[in-house]
């Protein structure tokens, strides 16, 4: 929840949209703080910051969601893809952490889509290549949630 100090209001107003990168609240730079790097509450707080503190209208904001996570092993923190979790066990697609590995499962991504649909203009993904590309795909989850909410989608995910 930060705003680059040299980015003034005039500059903000010139943007067509702003991606809220609501992830990396902890990670390799902070190994003594293991845990979720991109929770639902992180997304909610980030949205509130940009709307209420910075003053950007929701229709100009896009919520960023991660397709990766971090594993905390003592002082060593490493990243991993969502697809690697699904390849270990399909049930891992439905939860947000396994042991010391923290990420966003399908339920959290679906909740973030619902949140974004009520307050913002959309969802941005970092990084598509880390998706599972099967029935447990986070991108398919995003498309399905938007479709279920009555939002017209591209149908790229066949839903």
Coordinates of C-alpha atoms in Angstrom, one line a residue:
X1 CA 0.0 0.0 0.0
X2 CA 2.3 2.7 -1.2
X3 CA 2.4 5.4 -3.8
X4 CA 5.6 6.4 -5.4
X5 CA 6.4 9.8 -4.0
X6 CA 7.3 11.4 -7.3
X7 CA 4.0 10.3 -8.9
X8 CA 1.8 13.4 -8.4
X9 CA -1.9 13.8 -8.8
X10 CA -1.6 15.2 -12.3
X11 CA 0.3 12.1 -13.4
X12 CA -2.2 9.8 -11.8
X13 CA -5.0 11.5 -13.6
X14 CA -3.3 11.1 -16.9
X15 CA -3.4 7.2 -16.7
X16 CA -6.2 5.3 -18.3
X17 CA -5.9 2.7 -15.6
X18 CA -3.7 1.7 -12.6
X19 CA -2.8 -1.9 -11.7
X20 CA -2.8 -2.5 -8.0
X21 CA -0.1 -5.0 -7.4
X22 CA -1.8 -6.5 -4.2
X23 CA 0.9 -9.1 -3.7
X24 CA 4.4 -9.4 -2.3
X25 CA 3.5 -8.1 1.2
X26 CA 6.2 -10.5 2.3
X27 CA 8.8 -12.6 0.6
X28 CA 12.5 -13.2 0.1
X29 CA 13.4 -9.7 1.3
X30 CA 11.6 -10.5 4.6
X31 CA 12.4 -14.1 5.6
X32 CA 11.6 -13.5 9.2
X33 CA 8.0 -12.8 8.3
X34 CA 6.6 -16.0 6.8
X35 CA 3.0 -16.1 5.8
X36 CA 0.6 -15.1 3.1
X37 CA 2.0 -12.6 0.7
X38 CA -1.3 -11.8 -1.0
X39 CA -4.4 -12.5 1.1
X40 CA -7.9 -11.4 0.5
X41 CA -7.5 -8.8 3.2
X42 CA -4.3 -7.5 1.5
X43 CA -6.4 -6.9 -1.7
X44 CA -9.2 -5.2 0.2
X45 CA -6.8 -2.9 2.1
X46 CA -4.9 -2.1 -1.1
X47 CA -8.2 -1.1 -2.8
X48 CA -9.3 1.0 0.1
X49 CA -5.9 2.7 0.2
X50 CA -6.0 3.7 -3.5
X51 CA -9.7 4.8 -3.4
X52 CA -9.8 6.5 0.0
X53 CA -6.3 7.7 0.6
X54 CA -5.0 8.4 -2.9
X55 CA -8.4 9.4 -4.3
X56 CA -8.4 7.3 -7.5
X57 CA -11.8 6.2 -8.6
X58 CA -12.5 2.5 -8.7
X59 CA -13.3 2.5 -12.4
X60 CA -9.6 3.4 -13.0
X61 CA -8.2 0.6 -10.9
X62 CA -7.3 -3.0 -11.7
X63 CA -6.6 -5.6 -9.0
X64 CA -3.5 -7.6 -9.5
X65 CA -3.6 -11.3 -8.4
X66 CA -0.6 -13.7 -8.2
X67 CA -0.3 -17.0 -9.9
X68 CA 2.8 -17.8 -7.7
X69 CA 3.7 -18.1 -4.1
X70 CA 6.6 -18.2 -1.6
X71 CA 8.0 -21.0 0.5
X72 CA 9.6 -20.0 3.8
X73 CA 12.3 -22.4 5.0
X74 CA 14.0 -20.6 7.9
X75 CA 16.1 -17.9 6.3
X76 CA 15.7 -19.2 2.8
X77 CA 12.6 -18.0 0.9
X78 CA 11.9 -19.2 -2.7
X79 CA 9.1 -18.7 -5.1
X80 CA 7.1 -21.4 -6.9
X81 CA 4.3 -21.5 -9.4
X82 CA 0.7 -22.3 -8.8
X83 CA 1.0 -25.0 -11.4
X84 CA 3.7 -26.7 -9.3
X85 CA 1.3 -27.0 -6.4
X86 CA -1.4 -28.5 -8.5
X87 CA 1.0 -31.0 -10.0
X88 CA 1.8 -32.2 -6.4
X89 CA -1.9 -32.6 -5.6
X90 CA -5.0 -31.3 -7.3
X91 CA -6.6 -30.6 -3.9
X92 CA -3.9 -27.9 -3.3
X93 CA -5.7 -25.8 -6.0
X94 CA -8.5 -25.2 -3.4
X95 CA -6.4 -23.9 -0.5
X96 CA -3.9 -21.1 0.1
X97 CA -1.0 -22.8 1.9
X98 CA 0.6 -26.1 2.4
X99 CA 3.1 -26.2 5.2
X100 CA 5.4 -23.3 4.7
X101 CA 4.2 -22.6 1.1
X102 CA 1.8 -19.7 0.7
X103 CA -0.1 -18.8 -2.4
X104 CA -3.7 -18.1 -3.7
X105 CA -5.9 -21.0 -4.4
X106 CA -9.0 -20.9 -6.6
X107 CA -11.4 -19.9 -3.7
X108 CA -9.3 -16.9 -2.9
X109 CA -9.0 -15.9 -6.5
X110 CA -12.7 -16.2 -6.9
X111 CA -13.3 -14.0 -3.8
X112 CA -10.9 -11.4 -5.2
X113 CA -12.8 -11.4 -8.6
X114 CA -16.1 -10.7 -6.7
X115 CA -14.4 -7.9 -4.7
X116 CA -12.9 -6.4 -7.9
X117 CA -16.2 -6.6 -9.7
X118 CA -17.9 -4.5 -7.1
X119 CA -15.3 -1.8 -6.7
X120 CA -12.9 -1.9 -9.7
X121 CA -12.6 -2.3 -13.5
X122 CA -11.0 -5.7 -13.5
X123 CA -8.3 -8.2 -12.7
X124 CA -4.7 -8.3 -13.8
X125 CA -2.6 -11.5 -13.5
X126 CA 1.0 -11.9 -12.6
X127 CA 2.1 -14.1 -14.2
X128 CA 0.1 -16.2 -16.6
X129 CA 2.8 -18.7 -17.4
X130 CA 2.6 -20.0 -13.8
X131 CA -1.0 -21.1 -14.1
X132 CA -1.9 -24.8 -14.1
X133 CA -3.5 -24.9 -17.6
X134 CA -5.9 -27.6 -16.7
X135 CA -9.3 -28.0 -14.9
X136 CA -7.7 -26.3 -11.9
X137 CA -6.6 -23.1 -13.8
X138 CA -6.8 -19.8 -12.0
X139 CA -7.5 -18.0 -15.2
X140 CA -10.5 -20.3 -15.8
X141 CA -11.6 -19.5 -12.3
X142 CA -11.4 -15.8 -13.0
X143 CA -13.4 -16.2 -16.2
X144 CA -16.0 -18.4 -14.6
X145 CA -16.5 -15.9 -11.7
X146 CA -16.9 -13.0 -14.1
X147 CA -19.3 -15.1 -16.3
X148 CA -21.3 -16.1 -13.2
X149 CA -21.5 -12.4 -12.2
X150 CA -22.9 -11.6 -15.7
X151 CA -19.8 -9.9 -17.0
X152 CA -19.1 -10.5 -20.7
X153 CA -15.8 -12.3 -21.1
X154 CA -13.7 -13.2 -24.1
X155 CA -14.7 -16.9 -23.8
X156 CA -11.0 -17.8 -24.2
X157 CA -11.4 -20.3 -21.3
X158 CA -14.5 -21.9 -22.9
X159 CA -17.0 -20.8 -20.3

